[in-house]
Each structure stands twice: as structure tokens, then as C-alpha cells.
PDB file of C-alpha atoms in Angstrom:
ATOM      1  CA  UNK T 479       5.944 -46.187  -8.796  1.00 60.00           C
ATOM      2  CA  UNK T 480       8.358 -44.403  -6.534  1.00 80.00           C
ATOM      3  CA  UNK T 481       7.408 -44.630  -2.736  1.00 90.00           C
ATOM      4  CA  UNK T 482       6.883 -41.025  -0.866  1.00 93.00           C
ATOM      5  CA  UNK T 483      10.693 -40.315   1.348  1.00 94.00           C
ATOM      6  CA  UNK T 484       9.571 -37.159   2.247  1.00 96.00           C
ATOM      7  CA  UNK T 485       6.641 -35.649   4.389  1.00 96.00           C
ATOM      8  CA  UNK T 486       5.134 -32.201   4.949  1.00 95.00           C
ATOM      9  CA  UNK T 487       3.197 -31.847   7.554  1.00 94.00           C
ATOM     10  CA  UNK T 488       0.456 -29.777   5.728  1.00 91.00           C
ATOM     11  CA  UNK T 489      -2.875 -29.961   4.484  1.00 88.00           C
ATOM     12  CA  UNK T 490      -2.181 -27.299   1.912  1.00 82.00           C
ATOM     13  CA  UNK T 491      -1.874 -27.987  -1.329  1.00 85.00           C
ATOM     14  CA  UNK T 492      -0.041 -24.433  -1.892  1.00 80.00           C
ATOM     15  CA  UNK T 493       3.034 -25.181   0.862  1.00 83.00           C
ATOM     16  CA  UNK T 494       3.184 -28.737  -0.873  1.00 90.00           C
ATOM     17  CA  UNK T 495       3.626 -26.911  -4.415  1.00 87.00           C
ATOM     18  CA  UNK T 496       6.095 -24.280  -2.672  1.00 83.00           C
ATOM     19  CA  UNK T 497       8.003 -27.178  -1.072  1.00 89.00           C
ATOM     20  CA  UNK T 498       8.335 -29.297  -4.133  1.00 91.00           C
ATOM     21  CA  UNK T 499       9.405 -26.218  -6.584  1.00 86.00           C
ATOM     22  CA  UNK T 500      12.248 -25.304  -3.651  1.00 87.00           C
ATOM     23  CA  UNK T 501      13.430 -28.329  -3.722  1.00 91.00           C
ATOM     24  CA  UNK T 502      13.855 -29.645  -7.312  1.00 90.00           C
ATOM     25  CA  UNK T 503      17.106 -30.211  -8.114  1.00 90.00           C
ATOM     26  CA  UNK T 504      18.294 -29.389  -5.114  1.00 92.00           C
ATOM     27  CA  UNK T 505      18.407 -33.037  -3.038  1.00 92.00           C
ATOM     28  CA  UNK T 506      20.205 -35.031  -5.122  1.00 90.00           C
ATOM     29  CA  UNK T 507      18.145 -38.560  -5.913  1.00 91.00           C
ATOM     30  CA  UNK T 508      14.817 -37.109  -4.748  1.00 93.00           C
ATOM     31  CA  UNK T 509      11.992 -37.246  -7.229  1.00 94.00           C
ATOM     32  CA  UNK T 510      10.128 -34.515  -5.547  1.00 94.00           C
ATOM     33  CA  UNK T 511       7.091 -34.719  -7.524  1.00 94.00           C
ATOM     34  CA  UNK T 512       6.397 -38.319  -6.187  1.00 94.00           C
ATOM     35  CA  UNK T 513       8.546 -38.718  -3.694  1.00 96.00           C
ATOM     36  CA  UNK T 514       7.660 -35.575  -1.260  1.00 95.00           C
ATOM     37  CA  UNK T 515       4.120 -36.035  -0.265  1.00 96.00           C
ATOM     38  CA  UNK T 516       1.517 -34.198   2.251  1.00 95.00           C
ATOM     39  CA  UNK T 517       0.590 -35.496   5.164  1.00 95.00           C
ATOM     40  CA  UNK T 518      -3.276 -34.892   4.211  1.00 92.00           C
ATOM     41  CA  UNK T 519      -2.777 -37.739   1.487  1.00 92.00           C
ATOM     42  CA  UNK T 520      -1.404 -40.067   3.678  1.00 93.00           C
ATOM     43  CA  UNK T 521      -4.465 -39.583   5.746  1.00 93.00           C
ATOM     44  CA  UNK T 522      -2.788 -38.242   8.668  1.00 93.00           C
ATOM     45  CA  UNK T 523      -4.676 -35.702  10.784  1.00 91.00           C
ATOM     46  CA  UNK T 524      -3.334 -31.962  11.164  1.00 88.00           C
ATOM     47  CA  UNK T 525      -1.688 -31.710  14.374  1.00 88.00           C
ATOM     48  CA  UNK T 526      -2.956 -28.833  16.869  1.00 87.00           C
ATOM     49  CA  UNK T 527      -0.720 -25.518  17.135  1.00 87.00           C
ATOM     50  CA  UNK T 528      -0.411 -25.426  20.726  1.00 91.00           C
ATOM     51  CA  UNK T 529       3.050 -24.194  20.936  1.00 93.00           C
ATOM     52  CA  UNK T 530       3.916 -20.505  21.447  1.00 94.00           C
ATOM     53  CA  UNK T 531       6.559 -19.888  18.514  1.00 96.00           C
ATOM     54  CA  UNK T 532       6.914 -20.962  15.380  1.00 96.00           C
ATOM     55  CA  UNK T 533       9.451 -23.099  16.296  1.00 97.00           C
ATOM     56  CA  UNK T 534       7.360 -24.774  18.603  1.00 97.00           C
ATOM     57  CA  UNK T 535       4.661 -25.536  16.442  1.00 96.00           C
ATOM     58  CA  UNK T 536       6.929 -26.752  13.246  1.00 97.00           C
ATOM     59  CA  UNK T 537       8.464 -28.894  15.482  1.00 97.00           C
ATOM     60  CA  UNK T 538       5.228 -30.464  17.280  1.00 96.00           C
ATOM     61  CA  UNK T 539       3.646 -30.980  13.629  1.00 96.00           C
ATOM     62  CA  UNK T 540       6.932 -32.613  12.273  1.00 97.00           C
ATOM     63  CA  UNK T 541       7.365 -34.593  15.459  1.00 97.00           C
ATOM     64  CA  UNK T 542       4.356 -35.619  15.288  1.00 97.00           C
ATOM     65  CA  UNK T 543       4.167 -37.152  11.243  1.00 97.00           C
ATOM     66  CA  UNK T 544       6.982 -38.803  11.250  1.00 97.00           C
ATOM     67  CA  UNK T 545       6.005 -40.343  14.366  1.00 96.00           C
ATOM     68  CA  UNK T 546       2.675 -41.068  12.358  1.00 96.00           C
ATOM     69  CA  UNK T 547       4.886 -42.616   8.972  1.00 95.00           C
ATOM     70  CA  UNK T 548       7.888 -43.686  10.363  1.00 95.00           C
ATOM     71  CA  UNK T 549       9.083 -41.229   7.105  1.00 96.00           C
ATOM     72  CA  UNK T 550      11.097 -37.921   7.075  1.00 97.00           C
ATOM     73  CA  UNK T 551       8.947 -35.300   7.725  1.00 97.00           C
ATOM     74  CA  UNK T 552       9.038 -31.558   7.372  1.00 97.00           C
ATOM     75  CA  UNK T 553       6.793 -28.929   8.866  1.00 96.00           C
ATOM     76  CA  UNK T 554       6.057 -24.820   9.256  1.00 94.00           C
ATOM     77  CA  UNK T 555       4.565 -22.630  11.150  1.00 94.00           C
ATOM     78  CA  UNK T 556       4.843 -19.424   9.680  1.00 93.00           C
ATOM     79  CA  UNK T 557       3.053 -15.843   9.837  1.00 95.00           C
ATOM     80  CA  UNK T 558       2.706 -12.198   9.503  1.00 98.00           C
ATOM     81  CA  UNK T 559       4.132 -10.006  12.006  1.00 98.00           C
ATOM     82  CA  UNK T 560       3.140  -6.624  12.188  1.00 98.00           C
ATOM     83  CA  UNK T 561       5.000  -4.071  13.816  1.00 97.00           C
ATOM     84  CA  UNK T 562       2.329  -1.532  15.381  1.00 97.00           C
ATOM     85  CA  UNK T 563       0.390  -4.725  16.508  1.00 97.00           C
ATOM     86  CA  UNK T 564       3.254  -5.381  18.290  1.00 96.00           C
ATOM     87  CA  UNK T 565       3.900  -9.169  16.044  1.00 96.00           C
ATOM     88  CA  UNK T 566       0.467  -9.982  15.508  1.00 97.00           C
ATOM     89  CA  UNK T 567      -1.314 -11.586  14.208  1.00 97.00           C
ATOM     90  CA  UNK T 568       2.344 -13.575  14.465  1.00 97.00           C
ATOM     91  CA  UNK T 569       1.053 -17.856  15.525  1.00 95.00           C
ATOM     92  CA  UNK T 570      -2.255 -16.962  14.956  1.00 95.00           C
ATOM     93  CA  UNK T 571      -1.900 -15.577  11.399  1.00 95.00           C
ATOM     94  CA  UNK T 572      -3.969 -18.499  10.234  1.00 89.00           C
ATOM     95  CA  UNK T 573      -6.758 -18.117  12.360  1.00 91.00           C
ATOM     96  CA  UNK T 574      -6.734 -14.565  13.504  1.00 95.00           C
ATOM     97  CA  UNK T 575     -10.637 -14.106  12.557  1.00 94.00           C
ATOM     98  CA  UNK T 576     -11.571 -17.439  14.334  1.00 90.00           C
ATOM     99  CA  UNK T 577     -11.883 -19.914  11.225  1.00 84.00           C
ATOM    100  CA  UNK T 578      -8.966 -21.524  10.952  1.00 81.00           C
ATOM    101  CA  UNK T 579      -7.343 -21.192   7.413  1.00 79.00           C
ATOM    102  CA  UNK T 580      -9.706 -18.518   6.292  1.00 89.00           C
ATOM    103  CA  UNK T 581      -7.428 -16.134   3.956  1.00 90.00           C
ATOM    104  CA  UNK T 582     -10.445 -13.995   2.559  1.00 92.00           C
ATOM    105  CA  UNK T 583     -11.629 -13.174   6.468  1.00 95.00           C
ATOM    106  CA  UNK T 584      -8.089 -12.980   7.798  1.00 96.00           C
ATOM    107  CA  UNK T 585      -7.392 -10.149   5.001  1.00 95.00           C
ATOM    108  CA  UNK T 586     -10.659  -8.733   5.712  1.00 95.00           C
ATOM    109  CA  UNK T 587      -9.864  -8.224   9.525  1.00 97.00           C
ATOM    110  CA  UNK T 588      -6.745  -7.362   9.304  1.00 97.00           C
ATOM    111  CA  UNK T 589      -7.249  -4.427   6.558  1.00 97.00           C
ATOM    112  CA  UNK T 590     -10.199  -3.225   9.021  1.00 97.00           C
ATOM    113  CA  UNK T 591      -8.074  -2.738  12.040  1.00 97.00           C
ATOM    114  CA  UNK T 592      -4.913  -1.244  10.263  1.00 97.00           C
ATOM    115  CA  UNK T 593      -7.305   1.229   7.740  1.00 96.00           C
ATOM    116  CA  UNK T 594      -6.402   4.093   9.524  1.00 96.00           C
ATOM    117  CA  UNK T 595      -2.681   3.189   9.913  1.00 97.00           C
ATOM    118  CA  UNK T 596      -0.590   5.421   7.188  1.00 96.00           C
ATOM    119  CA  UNK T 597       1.947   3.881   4.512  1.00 94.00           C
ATOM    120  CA  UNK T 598       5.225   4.992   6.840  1.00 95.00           C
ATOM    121  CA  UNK T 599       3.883   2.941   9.761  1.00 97.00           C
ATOM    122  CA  UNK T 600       2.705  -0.161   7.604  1.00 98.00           C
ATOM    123  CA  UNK T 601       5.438  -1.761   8.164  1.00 98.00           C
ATOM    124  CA  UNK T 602       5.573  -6.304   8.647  1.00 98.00           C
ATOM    125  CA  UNK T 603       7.394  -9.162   8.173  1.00 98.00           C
ATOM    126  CA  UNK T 604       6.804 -12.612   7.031  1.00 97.00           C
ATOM    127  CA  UNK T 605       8.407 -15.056  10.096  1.00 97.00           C
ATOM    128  CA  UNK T 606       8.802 -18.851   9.333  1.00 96.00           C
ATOM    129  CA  UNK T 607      10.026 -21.736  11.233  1.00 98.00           C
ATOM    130  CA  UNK T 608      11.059 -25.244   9.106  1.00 97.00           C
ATOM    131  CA  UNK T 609      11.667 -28.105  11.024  1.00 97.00           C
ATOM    132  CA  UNK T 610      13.379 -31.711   9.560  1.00 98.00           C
ATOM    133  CA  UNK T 611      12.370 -34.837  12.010  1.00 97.00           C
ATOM    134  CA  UNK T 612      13.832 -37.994  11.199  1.00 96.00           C
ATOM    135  CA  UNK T 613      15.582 -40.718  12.761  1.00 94.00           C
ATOM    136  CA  UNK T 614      18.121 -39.613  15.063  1.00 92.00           C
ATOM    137  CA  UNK T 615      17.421 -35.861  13.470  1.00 94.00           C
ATOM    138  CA  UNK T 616      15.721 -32.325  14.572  1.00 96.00           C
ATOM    139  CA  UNK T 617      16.590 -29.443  12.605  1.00 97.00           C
ATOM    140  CA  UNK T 618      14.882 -26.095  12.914  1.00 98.00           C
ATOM    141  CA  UNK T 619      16.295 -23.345  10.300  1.00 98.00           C
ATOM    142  CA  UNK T 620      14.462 -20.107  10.163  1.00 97.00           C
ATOM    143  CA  UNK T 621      13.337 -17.312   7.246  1.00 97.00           C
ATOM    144  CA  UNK T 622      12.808 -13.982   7.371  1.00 97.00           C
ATOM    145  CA  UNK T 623      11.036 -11.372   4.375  1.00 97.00           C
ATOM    146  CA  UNK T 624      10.263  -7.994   5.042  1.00 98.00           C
ATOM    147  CA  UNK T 625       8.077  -5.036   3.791  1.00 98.00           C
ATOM    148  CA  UNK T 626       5.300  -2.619   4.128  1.00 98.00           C
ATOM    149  CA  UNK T 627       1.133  -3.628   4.061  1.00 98.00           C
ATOM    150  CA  UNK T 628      -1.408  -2.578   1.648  1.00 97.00           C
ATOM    151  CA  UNK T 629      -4.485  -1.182   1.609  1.00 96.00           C
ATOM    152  CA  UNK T 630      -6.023  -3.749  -0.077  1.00 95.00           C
ATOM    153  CA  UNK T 631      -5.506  -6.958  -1.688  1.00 96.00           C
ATOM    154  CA  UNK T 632      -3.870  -7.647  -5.341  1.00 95.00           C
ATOM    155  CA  UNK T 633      -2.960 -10.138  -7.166  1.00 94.00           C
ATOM    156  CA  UNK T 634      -3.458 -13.830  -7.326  1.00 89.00           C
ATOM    157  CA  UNK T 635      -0.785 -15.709  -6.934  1.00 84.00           C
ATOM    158  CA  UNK T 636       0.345 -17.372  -3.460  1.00 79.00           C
ATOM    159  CA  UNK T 637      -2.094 -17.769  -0.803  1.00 84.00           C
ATOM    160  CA  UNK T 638      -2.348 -16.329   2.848  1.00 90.00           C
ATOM    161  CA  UNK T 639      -1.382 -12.850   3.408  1.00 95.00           C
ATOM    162  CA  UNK T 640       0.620 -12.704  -0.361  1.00 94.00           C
ATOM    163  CA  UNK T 641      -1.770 -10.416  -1.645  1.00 96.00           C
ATOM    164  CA  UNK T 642      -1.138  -7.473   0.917  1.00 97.00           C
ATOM    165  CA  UNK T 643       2.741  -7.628   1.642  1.00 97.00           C
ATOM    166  CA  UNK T 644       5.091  -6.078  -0.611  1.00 98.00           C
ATOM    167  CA  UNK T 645       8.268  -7.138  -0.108  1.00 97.00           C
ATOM    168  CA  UNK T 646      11.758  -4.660   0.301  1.00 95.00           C
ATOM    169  CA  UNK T 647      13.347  -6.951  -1.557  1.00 88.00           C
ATOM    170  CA  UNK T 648      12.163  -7.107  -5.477  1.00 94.00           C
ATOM    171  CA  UNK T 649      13.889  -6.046  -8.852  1.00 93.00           C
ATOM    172  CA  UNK T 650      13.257  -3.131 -10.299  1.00 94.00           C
ATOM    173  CA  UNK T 651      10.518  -4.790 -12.736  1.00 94.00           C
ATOM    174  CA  UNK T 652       8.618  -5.870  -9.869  1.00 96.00           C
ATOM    175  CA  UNK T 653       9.048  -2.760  -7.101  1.00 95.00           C
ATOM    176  CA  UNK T 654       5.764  -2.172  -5.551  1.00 96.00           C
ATOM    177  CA  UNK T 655       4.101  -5.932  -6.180  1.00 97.00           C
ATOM    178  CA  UNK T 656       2.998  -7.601  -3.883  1.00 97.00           C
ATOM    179  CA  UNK T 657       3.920 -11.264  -2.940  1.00 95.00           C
ATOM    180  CA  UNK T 658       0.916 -12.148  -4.968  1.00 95.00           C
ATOM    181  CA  UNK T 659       1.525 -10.233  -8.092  1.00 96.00           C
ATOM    182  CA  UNK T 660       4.713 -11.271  -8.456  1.00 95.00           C
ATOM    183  CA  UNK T 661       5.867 -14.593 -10.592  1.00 92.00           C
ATOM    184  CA  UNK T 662       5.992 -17.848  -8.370  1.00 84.00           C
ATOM    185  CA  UNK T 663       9.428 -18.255  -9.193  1.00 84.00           C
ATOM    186  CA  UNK T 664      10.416 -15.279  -7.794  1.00 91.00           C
ATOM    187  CA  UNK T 665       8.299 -15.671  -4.218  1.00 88.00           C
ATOM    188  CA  UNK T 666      10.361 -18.778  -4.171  1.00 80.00           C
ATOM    189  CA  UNK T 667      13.471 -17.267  -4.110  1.00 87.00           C
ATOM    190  CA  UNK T 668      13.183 -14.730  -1.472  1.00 92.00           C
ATOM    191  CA  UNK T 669      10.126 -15.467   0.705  1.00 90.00           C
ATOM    192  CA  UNK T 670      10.200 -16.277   4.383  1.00 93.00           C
ATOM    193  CA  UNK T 671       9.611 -20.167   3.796  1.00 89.00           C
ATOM    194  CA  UNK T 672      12.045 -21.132   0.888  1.00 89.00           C
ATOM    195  CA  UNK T 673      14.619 -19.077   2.974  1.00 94.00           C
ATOM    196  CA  UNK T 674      14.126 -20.936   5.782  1.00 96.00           C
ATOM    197  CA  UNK T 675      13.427 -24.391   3.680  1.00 92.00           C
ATOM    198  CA  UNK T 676      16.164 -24.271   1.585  1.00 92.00           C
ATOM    199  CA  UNK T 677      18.559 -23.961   4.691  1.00 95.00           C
ATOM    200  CA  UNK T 678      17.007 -27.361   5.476  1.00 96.00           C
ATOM    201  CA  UNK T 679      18.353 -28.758   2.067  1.00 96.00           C
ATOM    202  CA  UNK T 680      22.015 -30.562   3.168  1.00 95.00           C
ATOM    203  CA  UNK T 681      20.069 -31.902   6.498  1.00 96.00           C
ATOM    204  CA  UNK T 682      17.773 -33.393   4.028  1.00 95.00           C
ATOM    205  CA  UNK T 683      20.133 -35.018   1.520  1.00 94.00           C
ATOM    206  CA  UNK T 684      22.219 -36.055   4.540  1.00 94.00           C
ATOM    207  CA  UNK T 685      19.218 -37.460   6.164  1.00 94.00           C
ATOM    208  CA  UNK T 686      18.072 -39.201   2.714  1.00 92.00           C
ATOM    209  CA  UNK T 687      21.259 -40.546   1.852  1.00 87.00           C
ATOM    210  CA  UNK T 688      21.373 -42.166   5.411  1.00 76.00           C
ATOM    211  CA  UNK T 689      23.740 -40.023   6.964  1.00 48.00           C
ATOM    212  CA  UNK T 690      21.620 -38.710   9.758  1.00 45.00           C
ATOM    213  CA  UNK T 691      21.800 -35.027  11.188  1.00 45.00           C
ATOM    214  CA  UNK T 692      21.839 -33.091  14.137  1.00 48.00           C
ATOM    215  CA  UNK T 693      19.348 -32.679  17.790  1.00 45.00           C
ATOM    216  CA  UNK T 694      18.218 -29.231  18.409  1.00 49.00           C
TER     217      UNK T 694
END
């Protein structure tokens, strides 16, 4: 049985999924489906948010596993950031109605204090921060996807905010979904994390294959 190479420094078995799908194929050698495991499983703790930015925070999580495994590790911090609240709920996203990883009470909130907010000024942005810590290696890469809030959730893919941010950014099937209605395949092509993952991809096969990377 293959040994894990690969770490995210997650809990969540949805980031895990997205992580795996963005990279199959992609890494050449890596067996993602065994190979690129969760932290969680390995029975290492989450690591407390305390930085200020999302690059802050991936990088204290993936600091922190890999000094936990002695393994490659990969972390996130990523949110919503909505303009008339000025970026929030932005590093709090996951805990912005004081239980941490909430999604249904998070929505809730959030709906509540935008509900009198019209369509033209509904405007947000899904912000993400990957970070690769290895030996010798720190690599932060960044991901970016825009688009406007609903009024209410729909659909029931994803997890998070998916089910009240459509995105600019969708074929003409798909205008008007939101990142929960549409197909998983899809998310994983534009959203905020596999942009900012799959920039991590050569630092990862360079760091795999032994060849090291680069200090931020």
C-alpha cells in the first residue's frame, strides 16, 4: 500500500476531495487517491488561525503539519469577501456566526445582514491563499473568483458559501448558477482554490521528485 507524500492541512473532507480531483494527473508519479492525505487522518490537530491574511494562516497551518509529519504539506485559508462589508466576513468566513465551521449559520447571518442590500450592490469575491511547506520549500500562490450574492441558498454541491455566490465567470449553460449548482468539475476549474492550487502544481512535482523549491 502506497505511503501518504502529500499533506493538507484540513479537517475537511470536501477541500481533501477538491485537492485530490485538481491534482490528478497533474503531478506526475503521485497516486493522489492514496498518496495525498488529510491531516485529520493522520491524527494531527487543526492548527489555530491566528494570522491576519490568508497568507498568514495557510502558511502557519502548512508550517505547522509538516513540522508535525516530517511530509509535504499543503494548506488554505480562504473566504468570502464582500464588497459593501468592506471584505468581510474575509479570515473569518468560517466562523463569522461564532461556531467555527458552521455553513448553515454562516449563510444564515450573512443573508440577514445583506437582505436589504439590492442585486447591483451584491457584489463578492472568493479570496484563497495555498501554501507548499517542505524541506527547504515555502510557496504561497494565490486565487481569485468573482461574482454577485444571492438571496438565498441553492444548490448542493460544494460546501461553505457555494450555494450563494454566482460566479462572472460560467458558460452560457450554466449563467446564473451558483457555485453549488454547478457540476464539480466545473467549480474545479475556475474557483478561487484550484486557481490558486493548481499554481502550486510544478512546486509540487519539483518538491516530490526531490528537486526542492523556493523561500517566500
Amino acid at each position: 500500500m502506497s505511503e501518504p507524500r502529500l499533506i493538507l492541512a484540513t479537517h475537511n473532507s470536501g477541500k481533501l476531495r477538491e485537492l485530490r480531483e485538481i491534482l490528478r494527473d497533474a503531478v506526475p508519479g503521485l497516486e493522489v487517491d492514496a498518496e495525498v492525505v488529510d491531516a485529520g487522518s493522520l491524527g494531527v490537530p487543526d492548527v489555530p488561525e491566528t494570522g491576519t491574511t490568508f497568507a498568514e494562516n495557510s502558511l502557519l497551518k502548512a508550517r505547522a503539519v509538516y513540522e508535525a509529519t516530517g511530509l509535504p504539506a499543503i494548506a488554505d485559508d480562504s473566504g468570502l469577501s464582500v464588497a459593501v462589508l468592506h471584505g468581510a466576513p474575509g479570515i473569518f468566513s468560517a466562523r463569522w456566526s461564532g461556531r467555527h465551521g458552521d455553513d448553515a449559520a454562516n449563510l444564515r447571518l450573512l443573508l440577514a445582514q445583506l437582505s436589504d442590500i439590492p442585486d447591483p450592490h451584491r457584489g463578492a469575491a472568493f479570496e484563497c491563499a495555498a501554501s507548499l511547506v517542505g524541506p527547504d520549500t515555502e510557496v504561497v500562490q494565490t486565487g481569485r473568483l468573482t461574482g454577485r450574492l444571492l438571496t438565498e441558498p441553492r444548490g448542493e454541491h460544494g460546501f461553505g458559501y457555494d450555494p450563494i455566490l454566482v460566479p462572472e465567470e460560467l458558460p452560457a449553460a450554466w449563467e446564473g448558477a451558483s457555485c453549488a449548482e454547478i457540476p464539480p468539475e466545473l467549480k474545479n476549474a475556475i474557483s478561487h482554490r484550484a486557481r490558486a492550487f493548481t499554481a502550486l502544481i510544478p512546486h509540487i512535482a519539483a518538491l516530490l521528485d526531490g528537486a526542492g523549491g523556493e523561500k517566500v
